PDB file of C-alpha atoms in Angstrom:
ATOM      1  CA  UNK A   1      23.406 189.581-184.725  1.00 89.00           C
ATOM      2  CA  UNK A   2      19.669 189.236-184.006  1.00 92.00           C
ATOM      3  CA  UNK A   3      17.198 191.028-186.285  1.00 94.00           C
ATOM      4  CA  UNK A   4      13.762 191.657-184.754  1.00 94.00           C
ATOM      5  CA  UNK A   5      10.887 192.720-187.023  1.00 94.00           C
ATOM      6  CA  UNK A   6       7.804 193.865-185.078  1.00 93.00           C
ATOM      7  CA  UNK A   7       4.375 194.328-186.594  1.00 93.00           C
ATOM      8  CA  UNK A   8       3.202 197.786-187.609  1.00 95.00           C
ATOM      9  CA  UNK A   9       0.078 197.874-185.413  1.00 96.00           C
ATOM     10  CA  UNK A  10      -2.147 195.720-183.223  1.00 94.00           C
ATOM     11  CA  UNK A  11      -4.099 193.083-185.149  1.00 94.00           C
ATOM     12  CA  UNK A  12      -7.692 192.119-184.542  1.00 92.00           C
ATOM     13  CA  UNK A  13      -8.180 194.624-181.744  1.00 93.00           C
ATOM     14  CA  UNK A  14     -11.754 195.280-182.826  1.00 94.00           C
ATOM     15  CA  UNK A  15     -11.375 199.053-182.571  1.00 94.00           C
ATOM     16  CA  UNK A  16     -14.034 200.984-184.430  1.00 91.00           C
ATOM     17  CA  UNK A  17     -12.659 202.488-187.626  1.00 90.00           C
ATOM     18  CA  UNK A  18      -9.309 200.699-187.579  1.00 95.00           C
ATOM     19  CA  UNK A  19      -9.878 198.895-190.909  1.00 95.00           C
ATOM     20  CA  UNK A  20     -11.231 201.753-193.017  1.00 94.00           C
ATOM     21  CA  UNK A  21      -7.949 202.857-194.636  1.00 94.00           C
ATOM     22  CA  UNK A  22      -4.474 201.503-195.367  1.00 94.00           C
ATOM     23  CA  UNK A  23      -2.756 204.510-193.791  1.00 95.00           C
ATOM     24  CA  UNK A  24      -4.477 204.552-190.400  1.00 96.00           C
ATOM     25  CA  UNK A  25      -5.444 201.869-187.900  1.00 94.00           C
ATOM     26  CA  UNK A  26      -4.615 198.251-188.744  1.00 96.00           C
ATOM     27  CA  UNK A  27      -1.181 198.154-190.337  1.00 96.00           C
ATOM     28  CA  UNK A  28      -0.476 201.805-189.548  1.00 96.00           C
ATOM     29  CA  UNK A  29       0.050 202.352-185.833  1.00 96.00           C
ATOM     30  CA  UNK A  30       2.615 205.095-186.581  1.00 97.00           C
ATOM     31  CA  UNK A  31       4.811 204.053-183.635  1.00 97.00           C
ATOM     32  CA  UNK A  32       3.219 206.473-181.190  1.00 97.00           C
ATOM     33  CA  UNK A  33       1.185 205.919-178.026  1.00 97.00           C
ATOM     34  CA  UNK A  34      -2.402 206.895-178.818  1.00 97.00           C
ATOM     35  CA  UNK A  35      -4.220 209.145-176.372  1.00 97.00           C
ATOM     36  CA  UNK A  36      -7.660 209.347-177.985  1.00 96.00           C
ATOM     37  CA  UNK A  37     -10.226 207.247-176.063  1.00 96.00           C
ATOM     38  CA  UNK A  38     -10.980 204.892-178.963  1.00 96.00           C
ATOM     39  CA  UNK A  39      -7.376 203.972-179.738  1.00 97.00           C
ATOM     40  CA  UNK A  40      -5.526 204.452-176.448  1.00 97.00           C
ATOM     41  CA  UNK A  41      -6.376 201.049-174.917  1.00 97.00           C
ATOM     42  CA  UNK A  42      -4.720 199.121-177.771  1.00 97.00           C
ATOM     43  CA  UNK A  43      -2.538 201.389-179.872  1.00 97.00           C
ATOM     44  CA  UNK A  44       0.523 201.936-177.697  1.00 97.00           C
ATOM     45  CA  UNK A  45       3.084 201.264-180.389  1.00 97.00           C
ATOM     46  CA  UNK A  46       5.912 203.452-179.086  1.00 97.00           C
ATOM     47  CA  UNK A  47       5.870 201.696-175.724  1.00 97.00           C
ATOM     48  CA  UNK A  48       5.625 198.309-177.429  1.00 97.00           C
ATOM     49  CA  UNK A  49       8.620 198.817-179.710  1.00 96.00           C
ATOM     50  CA  UNK A  50      10.789 200.893-177.367  1.00 95.00           C
ATOM     51  CA  UNK A  51      10.111 199.065-174.096  1.00 95.00           C
ATOM     52  CA  UNK A  52       8.014 195.897-174.152  1.00 96.00           C
ATOM     53  CA  UNK A  53       9.468 194.095-177.170  1.00 96.00           C
ATOM     54  CA  UNK A  54      13.155 194.716-176.308  1.00 94.00           C
ATOM     55  CA  UNK A  55      12.557 193.525-172.747  1.00 94.00           C
ATOM     56  CA  UNK A  56      10.904 190.346-174.029  1.00 95.00           C
ATOM     57  CA  UNK A  57      13.650 189.602-176.539  1.00 95.00           C
ATOM     58  CA  UNK A  58      16.391 190.237-174.002  1.00 93.00           C
ATOM     59  CA  UNK A  59      14.723 188.003-171.432  1.00 93.00           C
ATOM     60  CA  UNK A  60      13.974 185.124-173.791  1.00 95.00           C
ATOM     61  CA  UNK A  61      17.082 185.089-176.001  1.00 93.00           C
ATOM     62  CA  UNK A  62      19.852 186.579-173.903  1.00 88.00           C
ATOM     63  CA  UNK A  63      20.397 189.535-176.231  1.00 90.00           C
ATOM     64  CA  UNK A  64      22.337 192.436-174.728  1.00 90.00           C
ATOM     65  CA  UNK A  65      20.210 195.325-173.502  1.00 88.00           C
ATOM     66  CA  UNK A  66      23.161 197.669-174.080  1.00 90.00           C
ATOM     67  CA  UNK A  67      23.694 196.912-177.781  1.00 95.00           C
ATOM     68  CA  UNK A  68      20.733 197.881-179.965  1.00 96.00           C
ATOM     69  CA  UNK A  69      20.275 199.549-183.319  1.00 97.00           C
ATOM     70  CA  UNK A  70      17.045 200.443-185.085  1.00 98.00           C
ATOM     71  CA  UNK A  71      15.932 200.833-188.692  1.00 98.00           C
ATOM     72  CA  UNK A  72      12.721 200.780-190.707  1.00 97.00           C
ATOM     73  CA  UNK A  73      10.933 201.596-193.947  1.00 98.00           C
ATOM     74  CA  UNK A  74       8.410 204.368-194.672  1.00 98.00           C
ATOM     75  CA  UNK A  75       6.236 204.670-191.542  1.00 98.00           C
ATOM     76  CA  UNK A  76       8.733 202.308-189.914  1.00 97.00           C
ATOM     77  CA  UNK A  77      11.524 204.664-190.920  1.00 98.00           C
ATOM     78  CA  UNK A  78       9.657 207.447-189.130  1.00 98.00           C
ATOM     79  CA  UNK A  79       9.391 205.145-186.128  1.00 98.00           C
ATOM     80  CA  UNK A  80      13.074 204.255-186.177  1.00 98.00           C
ATOM     81  CA  UNK A  81      14.192 207.871-186.360  1.00 98.00           C
ATOM     82  CA  UNK A  82      11.872 209.074-183.606  1.00 98.00           C
ATOM     83  CA  UNK A  83      12.718 206.151-181.313  1.00 97.00           C
ATOM     84  CA  UNK A  84      16.409 206.906-181.707  1.00 98.00           C
ATOM     85  CA  UNK A  85      16.014 210.666-181.304  1.00 98.00           C
ATOM     86  CA  UNK A  86      13.874 210.333-178.174  1.00 97.00           C
ATOM     87  CA  UNK A  87      16.302 207.934-176.471  1.00 96.00           C
ATOM     88  CA  UNK A  88      19.637 208.323-178.282  1.00 97.00           C
ATOM     89  CA  UNK A  89      21.707 206.642-175.586  1.00 95.00           C
ATOM     90  CA  UNK A  90      19.633 203.473-175.950  1.00 95.00           C
ATOM     91  CA  UNK A  91      20.664 202.908-179.577  1.00 97.00           C
ATOM     92  CA  UNK A  92      24.058 202.455-181.212  1.00 97.00           C
ATOM     93  CA  UNK A  93      22.824 203.631-184.618  1.00 98.00           C
ATOM     94  CA  UNK A  94      19.750 204.405-186.697  1.00 98.00           C
ATOM     95  CA  UNK A  95      18.916 204.127-190.384  1.00 98.00           C
ATOM     96  CA  UNK A  96      15.825 204.281-192.560  1.00 98.00           C
ATOM     97  CA  UNK A  97      14.455 203.542-196.006  1.00 98.00           C
ATOM     98  CA  UNK A  98      12.194 206.260-197.445  1.00 98.00           C
ATOM     99  CA  UNK A  99      11.114 207.466-193.995  1.00 98.00           C
ATOM    100  CA  UNK A 100       8.331 209.934-193.267  1.00 98.00           C
ATOM    101  CA  UNK A 101      10.837 212.539-192.133  1.00 98.00           C
ATOM    102  CA  UNK A 102       8.553 215.451-191.287  1.00 98.00           C
ATOM    103  CA  UNK A 103       5.103 214.031-190.466  1.00 97.00           C
ATOM    104  CA  UNK A 104       3.701 217.252-189.032  1.00 97.00           C
ATOM    105  CA  UNK A 105       4.111 218.660-192.550  1.00 96.00           C
ATOM    106  CA  UNK A 106       2.704 215.665-194.459  1.00 97.00           C
ATOM    107  CA  UNK A 107      -0.819 214.363-194.998  1.00 97.00           C
ATOM    108  CA  UNK A 108       0.036 210.906-193.665  1.00 97.00           C
ATOM    109  CA  UNK A 109       1.398 212.316-190.445  1.00 97.00           C
ATOM    110  CA  UNK A 110      -1.411 214.791-189.923  1.00 97.00           C
ATOM    111  CA  UNK A 111      -4.007 212.049-190.380  1.00 97.00           C
ATOM    112  CA  UNK A 112      -2.254 209.770-187.888  1.00 97.00           C
ATOM    113  CA  UNK A 113      -1.744 212.493-185.305  1.00 97.00           C
ATOM    114  CA  UNK A 114      -5.338 213.644-185.538  1.00 97.00           C
ATOM    115  CA  UNK A 115      -6.641 210.123-185.098  1.00 96.00           C
ATOM    116  CA  UNK A 116      -4.262 208.897-182.409  1.00 97.00           C
ATOM    117  CA  UNK A 117      -3.530 212.105-180.490  1.00 97.00           C
ATOM    118  CA  UNK A 118      -6.645 214.135-181.206  1.00 96.00           C
ATOM    119  CA  UNK A 119      -4.693 216.957-182.818  1.00 94.00           C
ATOM    120  CA  UNK A 120      -2.421 217.518-185.793  1.00 91.00           C
ATOM    121  CA  UNK A 121      -1.033 220.800-184.441  1.00 89.00           C
ATOM    122  CA  UNK A 122       2.746 220.976-184.383  1.00 84.00           C
ATOM    123  CA  UNK A 123       2.746 221.956-180.697  1.00 85.00           C
ATOM    124  CA  UNK A 124       1.122 218.621-179.851  1.00 89.00           C
ATOM    125  CA  UNK A 125       2.919 216.408-182.372  1.00 95.00           C
ATOM    126  CA  UNK A 126       6.460 217.795-182.624  1.00 96.00           C
ATOM    127  CA  UNK A 127       7.729 215.219-180.143  1.00 96.00           C
ATOM    128  CA  UNK A 128       6.785 212.508-182.650  1.00 97.00           C
ATOM    129  CA  UNK A 129       8.440 214.129-185.668  1.00 98.00           C
ATOM    130  CA  UNK A 130      12.059 213.342-186.600  1.00 98.00           C
ATOM    131  CA  UNK A 131      12.748 216.720-188.187  1.00 98.00           C
ATOM    132  CA  UNK A 132      11.269 218.644-185.271  1.00 98.00           C
ATOM    133  CA  UNK A 133      13.072 216.452-182.728  1.00 98.00           C
ATOM    134  CA  UNK A 134      16.372 217.084-184.478  1.00 98.00           C
ATOM    135  CA  UNK A 135      15.793 220.830-184.435  1.00 98.00           C
ATOM    136  CA  UNK A 136      14.679 220.867-180.799  1.00 98.00           C
ATOM    137  CA  UNK A 137      17.070 218.362-179.218  1.00 98.00           C
ATOM    138  CA  UNK A 138      19.822 217.570-181.689  1.00 98.00           C
ATOM    139  CA  UNK A 139      22.532 216.890-182.405  1.00 98.00           C
ATOM    140  CA  UNK A 140      22.584 213.317-181.120  1.00 98.00           C
ATOM    141  CA  UNK A 141      26.317 212.676-180.979  1.00 96.00           C
ATOM    142  CA  UNK A 142      26.040 209.168-179.556  1.00 96.00           C
ATOM    143  CA  UNK A 143      24.187 208.003-182.675  1.00 97.00           C
ATOM    144  CA  UNK A 144      26.984 209.039-185.015  1.00 97.00           C
ATOM    145  CA  UNK A 145      26.097 209.247-188.688  1.00 98.00           C
ATOM    146  CA  UNK A 146      22.458 208.610-189.609  1.00 98.00           C
ATOM    147  CA  UNK A 147      21.865 206.587-192.784  1.00 98.00           C
ATOM    148  CA  UNK A 148      18.826 207.280-194.979  1.00 98.00           C
ATOM    149  CA  UNK A 149      18.137 205.709-198.366  1.00 98.00           C
ATOM    150  CA  UNK A 150      15.492 207.234-200.633  1.00 98.00           C
ATOM    151  CA  UNK A 151      14.239 205.970-203.971  1.00 98.00           C
ATOM    152  CA  UNK A 152      14.491 208.630-206.640  1.00 98.00           C
ATOM    153  CA  UNK A 153      11.300 207.408-208.370  1.00 98.00           C
ATOM    154  CA  UNK A 154       9.280 207.102-205.155  1.00 98.00           C
ATOM    155  CA  UNK A 155       5.738 208.311-205.856  1.00 98.00           C
ATOM    156  CA  UNK A 156       5.277 209.384-202.244  1.00 98.00           C
ATOM    157  CA  UNK A 157       8.413 211.519-202.418  1.00 98.00           C
ATOM    158  CA  UNK A 158       6.844 213.442-205.279  1.00 96.00           C
ATOM    159  CA  UNK A 159       3.623 213.835-203.257  1.00 97.00           C
ATOM    160  CA  UNK A 160       5.465 215.465-200.355  1.00 97.00           C
ATOM    161  CA  UNK A 161       4.745 212.667-197.895  1.00 98.00           C
ATOM    162  CA  UNK A 162       8.381 211.843-197.066  1.00 98.00           C
ATOM    163  CA  UNK A 163      10.274 215.167-197.079  1.00 98.00           C
ATOM    164  CA  UNK A 164      13.878 213.931-196.580  1.00 98.00           C
ATOM    165  CA  UNK A 165      15.103 217.385-197.563  1.00 98.00           C
ATOM    166  CA  UNK A 166      13.557 218.755-194.353  1.00 98.00           C
ATOM    167  CA  UNK A 167      15.488 216.283-192.215  1.00 98.00           C
ATOM    168  CA  UNK A 168      18.639 217.042-194.190  1.00 98.00           C
ATOM    169  CA  UNK A 169      18.305 220.764-193.511  1.00 98.00           C
ATOM    170  CA  UNK A 170      17.652 220.099-189.817  1.00 98.00           C
ATOM    171  CA  UNK A 171      20.731 217.889-189.534  1.00 98.00           C
ATOM    172  CA  UNK A 172      22.860 220.501-191.294  1.00 98.00           C
ATOM    173  CA  UNK A 173      21.566 223.184-188.939  1.00 98.00           C
ATOM    174  CA  UNK A 174      22.396 221.121-185.850  1.00 98.00           C
ATOM    175  CA  UNK A 175      25.652 219.577-187.057  1.00 98.00           C
ATOM    176  CA  UNK A 176      24.307 216.021-187.105  1.00 98.00           C
ATOM    177  CA  UNK A 177      26.094 213.737-189.588  1.00 98.00           C
ATOM    178  CA  UNK A 178      23.605 212.370-192.133  1.00 98.00           C
ATOM    179  CA  UNK A 179      24.233 210.194-195.175  1.00 98.00           C
ATOM    180  CA  UNK A 180      21.180 210.700-197.418  1.00 98.00           C
ATOM    181  CA  UNK A 181      21.452 208.498-200.500  1.00 98.00           C
ATOM    182  CA  UNK A 182      19.065 208.889-203.421  1.00 98.00           C
ATOM    183  CA  UNK A 183      18.726 205.709-205.449  1.00 98.00           C
ATOM    184  CA  UNK A 184      17.758 206.577-209.045  1.00 98.00           C
ATOM    185  CA  UNK A 185      14.912 204.562-210.519  1.00 98.00           C
ATOM    186  CA  UNK A 186      13.759 202.964-207.268  1.00 98.00           C
ATOM    187  CA  UNK A 187      10.237 203.458-205.939  1.00 98.00           C
ATOM    188  CA  UNK A 188       8.737 202.866-202.470  1.00 98.00           C
ATOM    189  CA  UNK A 189       8.396 199.097-202.775  1.00 96.00           C
ATOM    190  CA  UNK A 190       9.826 195.928-201.297  1.00 94.00           C
ATOM    191  CA  UNK A 191      12.327 195.743-204.157  1.00 97.00           C
ATOM    192  CA  UNK A 192      13.897 199.023-203.087  1.00 98.00           C
ATOM    193  CA  UNK A 193      14.391 197.767-199.543  1.00 98.00           C
ATOM    194  CA  UNK A 194      15.609 194.318-200.592  1.00 98.00           C
ATOM    195  CA  UNK A 195      18.178 195.859-202.943  1.00 98.00           C
ATOM    196  CA  UNK A 196      20.005 197.753-200.202  1.00 98.00           C
ATOM    197  CA  UNK A 197      19.072 196.145-196.881  1.00 98.00           C
ATOM    198  CA  UNK A 198      22.426 194.362-196.702  1.00 97.00           C
ATOM    199  CA  UNK A 199      24.139 197.744-196.588  1.00 98.00           C
ATOM    200  CA  UNK A 200      21.985 198.781-193.654  1.00 98.00           C
ATOM    201  CA  UNK A 201      22.679 195.576-191.746  1.00 98.00           C
ATOM    202  CA  UNK A 202      26.421 196.096-192.303  1.00 98.00           C
ATOM    203  CA  UNK A 203      26.091 199.728-191.190  1.00 98.00           C
ATOM    204  CA  UNK A 204      24.487 198.679-187.908  1.00 98.00           C
ATOM    205  CA  UNK A 205      26.917 195.819-187.373  1.00 97.00           C
ATOM    206  CA  UNK A 206      29.812 198.268-187.542  1.00 97.00           C
ATOM    207  CA  UNK A 207      28.155 200.592-185.034  1.00 97.00           C
ATOM    208  CA  UNK A 208      27.295 197.760-182.653  1.00 97.00           C
ATOM    209  CA  UNK A 209      30.807 196.322-182.871  1.00 96.00           C
ATOM    210  CA  UNK A 210      32.302 199.740-182.160  1.00 95.00           C
ATOM    211  CA  UNK A 211      30.029 200.291-179.157  1.00 94.00           C
ATOM    212  CA  UNK A 212      30.764 196.805-177.798  1.00 93.00           C
ATOM    213  CA  UNK A 213      34.503 197.411-178.076  1.00 94.00           C
ATOM    214  CA  UNK A 214      34.200 200.764-176.306  1.00 90.00           C
ATOM    215  CA  UNK A 215      32.242 199.213-173.465  1.00 87.00           C
ATOM    216  CA  UNK A 216      34.762 196.389-173.116  1.00 88.00           C
ATOM    217  CA  UNK A 217      37.647 198.859-172.979  1.00 89.00           C
ATOM    218  CA  UNK A 218      35.854 200.964-170.376  1.00 87.00           C
ATOM    219  CA  UNK A 219      35.211 197.898-168.233  1.00 86.00           C
ATOM    220  CA  UNK A 220      38.919 197.003-168.252  1.00 85.00           C
ATOM    221  CA  UNK A 221      40.121 200.540-167.479  1.00 75.00           C
TER     222      UNK A 221
END
């Protein structure tokens, strides 16, 4: 099992304004392809994570292009969910820690969309929003159950930045299996992720093993 951990944005691109805030620019590419003139030449994070990086890993290390899962934390959780929902057949499973579940309805998401896409309007950004993608295109049967862990003491949950309840309602409306686990006492930090990451790795291993077995059986039929 190979675990690939990409960066969260370009580094040292020299783009004007990219280092002014922690939640936009350097360190916060939001896993979308920017279209605004300032950011578009460098900030193509969806294409990088969904296309370029998998192709490189598969070419250099002999990893199967048919057996992939995706997970992430916070902004990375948003990225994992939207990658999987946009191309569900490309992924065996998806999970997330404290993801930004409904970015068109959160300040973080609106800031990123305005800066990278030139608009924070839902009509422009819904295709980059896990909750809106679930409502518009779900359910995603090939992904099976989605796993989301959320810290119960997460300060950003209280601020309305994460909105897992919105994703939960969308999954219920579309019949998409979702295991949303609230972890009492845990915040948004590294310690939250490190406490439960083994469960996520095991979750993806099961899904990948199941998909590999199905493909092997189909090849022998």
